[in-house]
Short mmCIF file of C-alpha atoms in Angstrom, two decimals:
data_model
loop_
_atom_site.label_atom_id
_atom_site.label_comp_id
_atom_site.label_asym_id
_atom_site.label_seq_id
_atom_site.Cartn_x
_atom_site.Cartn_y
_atom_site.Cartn_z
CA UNK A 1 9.58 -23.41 -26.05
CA UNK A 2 11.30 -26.32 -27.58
CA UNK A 3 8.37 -28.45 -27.54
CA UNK A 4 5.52 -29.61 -25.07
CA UNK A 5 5.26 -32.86 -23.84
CA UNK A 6 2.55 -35.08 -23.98
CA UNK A 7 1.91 -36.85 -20.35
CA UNK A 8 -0.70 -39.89 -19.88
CA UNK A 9 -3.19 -39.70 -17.32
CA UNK A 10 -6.07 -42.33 -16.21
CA UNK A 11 -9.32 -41.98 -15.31
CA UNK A 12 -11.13 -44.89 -13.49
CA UNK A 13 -14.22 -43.43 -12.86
CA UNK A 14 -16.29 -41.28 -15.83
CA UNK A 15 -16.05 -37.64 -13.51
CA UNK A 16 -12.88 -39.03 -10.76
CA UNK A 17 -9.79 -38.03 -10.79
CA UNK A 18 -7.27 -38.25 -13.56
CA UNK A 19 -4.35 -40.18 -11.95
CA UNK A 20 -1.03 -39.37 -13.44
CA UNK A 21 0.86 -42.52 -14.78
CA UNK A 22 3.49 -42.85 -11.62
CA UNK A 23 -0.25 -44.43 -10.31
CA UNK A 24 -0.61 -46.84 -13.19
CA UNK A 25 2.05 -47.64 -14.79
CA UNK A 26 3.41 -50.35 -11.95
CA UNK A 27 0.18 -52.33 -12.40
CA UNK A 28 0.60 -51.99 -16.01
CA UNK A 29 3.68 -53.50 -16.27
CA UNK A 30 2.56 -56.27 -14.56
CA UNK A 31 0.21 -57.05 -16.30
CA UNK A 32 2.68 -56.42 -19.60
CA UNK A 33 0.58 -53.39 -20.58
CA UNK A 34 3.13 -51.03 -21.07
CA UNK A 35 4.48 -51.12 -24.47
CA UNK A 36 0.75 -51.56 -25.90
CA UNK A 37 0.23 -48.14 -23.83
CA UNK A 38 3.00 -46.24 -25.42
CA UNK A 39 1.87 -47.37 -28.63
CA UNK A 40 -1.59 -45.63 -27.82
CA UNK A 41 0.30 -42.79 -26.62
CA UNK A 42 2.11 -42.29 -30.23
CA UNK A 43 -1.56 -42.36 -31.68
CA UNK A 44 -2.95 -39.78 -29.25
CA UNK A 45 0.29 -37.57 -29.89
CA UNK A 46 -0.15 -37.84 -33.38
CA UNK A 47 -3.83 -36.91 -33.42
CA UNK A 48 -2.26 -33.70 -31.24
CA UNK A 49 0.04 -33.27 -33.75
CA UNK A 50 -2.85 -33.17 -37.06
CA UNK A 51 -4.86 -30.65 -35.10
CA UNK A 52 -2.42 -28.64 -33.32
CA UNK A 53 0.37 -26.57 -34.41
CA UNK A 54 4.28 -26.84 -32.91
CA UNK A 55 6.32 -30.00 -31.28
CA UNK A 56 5.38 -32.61 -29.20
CA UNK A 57 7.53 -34.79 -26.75
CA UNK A 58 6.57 -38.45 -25.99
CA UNK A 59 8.03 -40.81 -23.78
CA UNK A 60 8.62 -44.64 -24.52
CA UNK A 61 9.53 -47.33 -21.84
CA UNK A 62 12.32 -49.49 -21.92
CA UNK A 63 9.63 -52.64 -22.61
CA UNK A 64 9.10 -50.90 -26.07
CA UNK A 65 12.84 -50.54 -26.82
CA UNK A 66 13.27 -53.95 -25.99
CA UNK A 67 10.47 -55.98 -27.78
CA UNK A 68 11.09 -56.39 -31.99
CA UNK A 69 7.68 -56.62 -32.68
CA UNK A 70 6.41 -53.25 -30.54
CA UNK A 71 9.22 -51.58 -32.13
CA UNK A 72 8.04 -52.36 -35.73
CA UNK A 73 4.31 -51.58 -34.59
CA UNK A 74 5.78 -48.15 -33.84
CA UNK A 75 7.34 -47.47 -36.90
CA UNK A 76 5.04 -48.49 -38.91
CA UNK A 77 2.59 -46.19 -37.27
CA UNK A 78 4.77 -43.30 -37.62
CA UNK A 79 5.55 -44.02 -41.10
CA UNK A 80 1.83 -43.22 -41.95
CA UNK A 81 1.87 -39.58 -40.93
CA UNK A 82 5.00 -39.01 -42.77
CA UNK A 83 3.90 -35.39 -42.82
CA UNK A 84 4.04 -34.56 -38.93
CA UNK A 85 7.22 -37.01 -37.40
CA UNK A 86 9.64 -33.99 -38.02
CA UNK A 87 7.38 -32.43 -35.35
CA UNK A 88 7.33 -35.80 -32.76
CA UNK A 89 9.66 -36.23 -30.24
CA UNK A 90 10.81 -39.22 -28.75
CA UNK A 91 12.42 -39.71 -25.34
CA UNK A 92 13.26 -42.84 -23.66
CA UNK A 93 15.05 -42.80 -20.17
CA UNK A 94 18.72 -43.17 -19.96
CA UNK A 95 18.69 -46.66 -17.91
CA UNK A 96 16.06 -47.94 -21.10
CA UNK A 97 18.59 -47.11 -23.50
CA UNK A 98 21.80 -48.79 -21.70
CA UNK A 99 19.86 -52.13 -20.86
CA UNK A 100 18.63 -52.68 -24.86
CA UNK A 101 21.75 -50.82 -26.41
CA UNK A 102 21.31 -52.63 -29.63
CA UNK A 103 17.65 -52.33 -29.86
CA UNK A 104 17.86 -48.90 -28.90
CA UNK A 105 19.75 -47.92 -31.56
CA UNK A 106 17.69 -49.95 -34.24
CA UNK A 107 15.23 -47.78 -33.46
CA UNK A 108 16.88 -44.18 -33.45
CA UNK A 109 17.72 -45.22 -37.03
CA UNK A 110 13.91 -46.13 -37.98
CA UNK A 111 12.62 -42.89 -36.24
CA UNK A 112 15.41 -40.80 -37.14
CA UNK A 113 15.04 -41.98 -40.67
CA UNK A 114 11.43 -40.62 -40.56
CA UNK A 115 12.25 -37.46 -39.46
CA UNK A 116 11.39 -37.65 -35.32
CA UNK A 117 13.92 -36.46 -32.90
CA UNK A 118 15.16 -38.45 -30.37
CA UNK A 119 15.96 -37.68 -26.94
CA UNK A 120 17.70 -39.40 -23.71
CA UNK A 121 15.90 -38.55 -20.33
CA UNK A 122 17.16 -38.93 -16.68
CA UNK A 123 20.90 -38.33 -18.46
CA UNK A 124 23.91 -38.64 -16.11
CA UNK A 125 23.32 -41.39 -14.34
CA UNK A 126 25.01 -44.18 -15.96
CA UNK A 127 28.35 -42.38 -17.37
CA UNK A 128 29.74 -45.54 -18.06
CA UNK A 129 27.68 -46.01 -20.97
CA UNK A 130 27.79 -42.20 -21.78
CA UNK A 131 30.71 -42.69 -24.73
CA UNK A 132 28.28 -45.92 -26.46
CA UNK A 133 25.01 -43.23 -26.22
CA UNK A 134 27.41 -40.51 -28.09
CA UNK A 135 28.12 -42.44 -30.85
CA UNK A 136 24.14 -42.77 -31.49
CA UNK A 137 23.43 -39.61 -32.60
CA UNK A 138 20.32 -38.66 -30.57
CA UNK A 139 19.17 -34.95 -30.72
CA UNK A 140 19.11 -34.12 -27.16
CA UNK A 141 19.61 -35.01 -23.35
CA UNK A 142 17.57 -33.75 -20.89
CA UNK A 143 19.64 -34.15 -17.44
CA UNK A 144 18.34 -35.98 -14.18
CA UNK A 145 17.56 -33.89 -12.05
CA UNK A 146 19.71 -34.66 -9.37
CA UNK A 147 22.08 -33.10 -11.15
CA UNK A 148 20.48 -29.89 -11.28
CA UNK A 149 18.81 -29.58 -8.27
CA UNK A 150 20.18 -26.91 -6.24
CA UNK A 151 22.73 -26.33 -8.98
CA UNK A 152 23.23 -22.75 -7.32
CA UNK A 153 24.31 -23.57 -4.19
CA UNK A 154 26.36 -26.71 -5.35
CA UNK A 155 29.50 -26.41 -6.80
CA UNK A 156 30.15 -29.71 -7.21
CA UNK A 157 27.41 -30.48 -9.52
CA UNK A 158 28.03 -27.04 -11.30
CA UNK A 159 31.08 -28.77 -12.16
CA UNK A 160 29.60 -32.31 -12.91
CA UNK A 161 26.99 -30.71 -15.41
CA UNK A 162 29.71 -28.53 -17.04
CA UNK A 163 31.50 -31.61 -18.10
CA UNK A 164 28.23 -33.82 -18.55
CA UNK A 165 27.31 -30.56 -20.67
CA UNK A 166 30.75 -30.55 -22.71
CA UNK A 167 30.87 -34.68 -22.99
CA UNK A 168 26.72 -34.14 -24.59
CA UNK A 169 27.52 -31.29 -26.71
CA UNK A 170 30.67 -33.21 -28.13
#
């Protein structure tokens, strides 16, 4: 076990259902809720983090790469628990980190600087773009899973994640 991941989950009613975020999350980016959410989501993980032991995975939208000011707010929130970011992962999907390029990699440098790991999500998709993600120096892709669905039947994308696997590695 590499690490676990931390998921969100709402509850709208004090003993209904949690609701996973693929519920929420539309109506919170509406209403321009989303990077304020990740931003509780760091906190929560890093309360995880001070009582439990091991590595925890978080995921941040693309509306956090993109906006200056919830990037800072991020940092400067991680920079306070100096002790536990070597355990905090950070993953933010692959279509996030092509669209705000630039502010993408402003980041990996704060968060790599205070000892999280970064991650790419939902890799493979935009290939294009794969040789600009290389040169960032993120600690690991995790691969959509397209690509390995059915990988053992499918020789084609046996071969497509052999390369994609190769190109990452490299």
């Amino acid at each position: 076990l590499l690490h676990r991941e931390g998921m969100i989950r709402l509850r709208t009613e004090s003993n209904g259902p949690w609701h996973p975020a693929g519920d929420f999350m539309p109506f919170a980016a509406r209403l321009k809720l989303v990077a304020p959410l990740d931003l509780e989501v760091a906190k929560l993980a890093l309360e995880a983090l001070q009582r439990e032991n091991g590595h925890l995975a978080i995921n941040l939208t693309p509306d956090t790469v993109a906006s200056p000011e919830s990037r800072q707010r991020l940092v400067k929130l991680l920079a306070a628990h100096p002790a536990i970011c070597d355990r905090l992962w950070i993953e933010v999907p692959e279509h996030g980190t092509v669209i705000h390029f630039d502010a993408f990699q402003e980041l990996v440098r704060g968060l790599k600087a205070l000892g999280c790991r970064i991650g790419i999500e939902n890799f493979g998709r935009q290939l294009a773009a794969a040789d600009k993600l290389a040169a960032l120096g993120v600690d690991y892709v995790k691969i959509d899973g397209q690509f390995v669905r059915d990988i053992d039947s499918n020789e084609g994308n046996r071969e497509f994640l052999a390369g994609l696997c190769r190109m990452a590695h490299n």
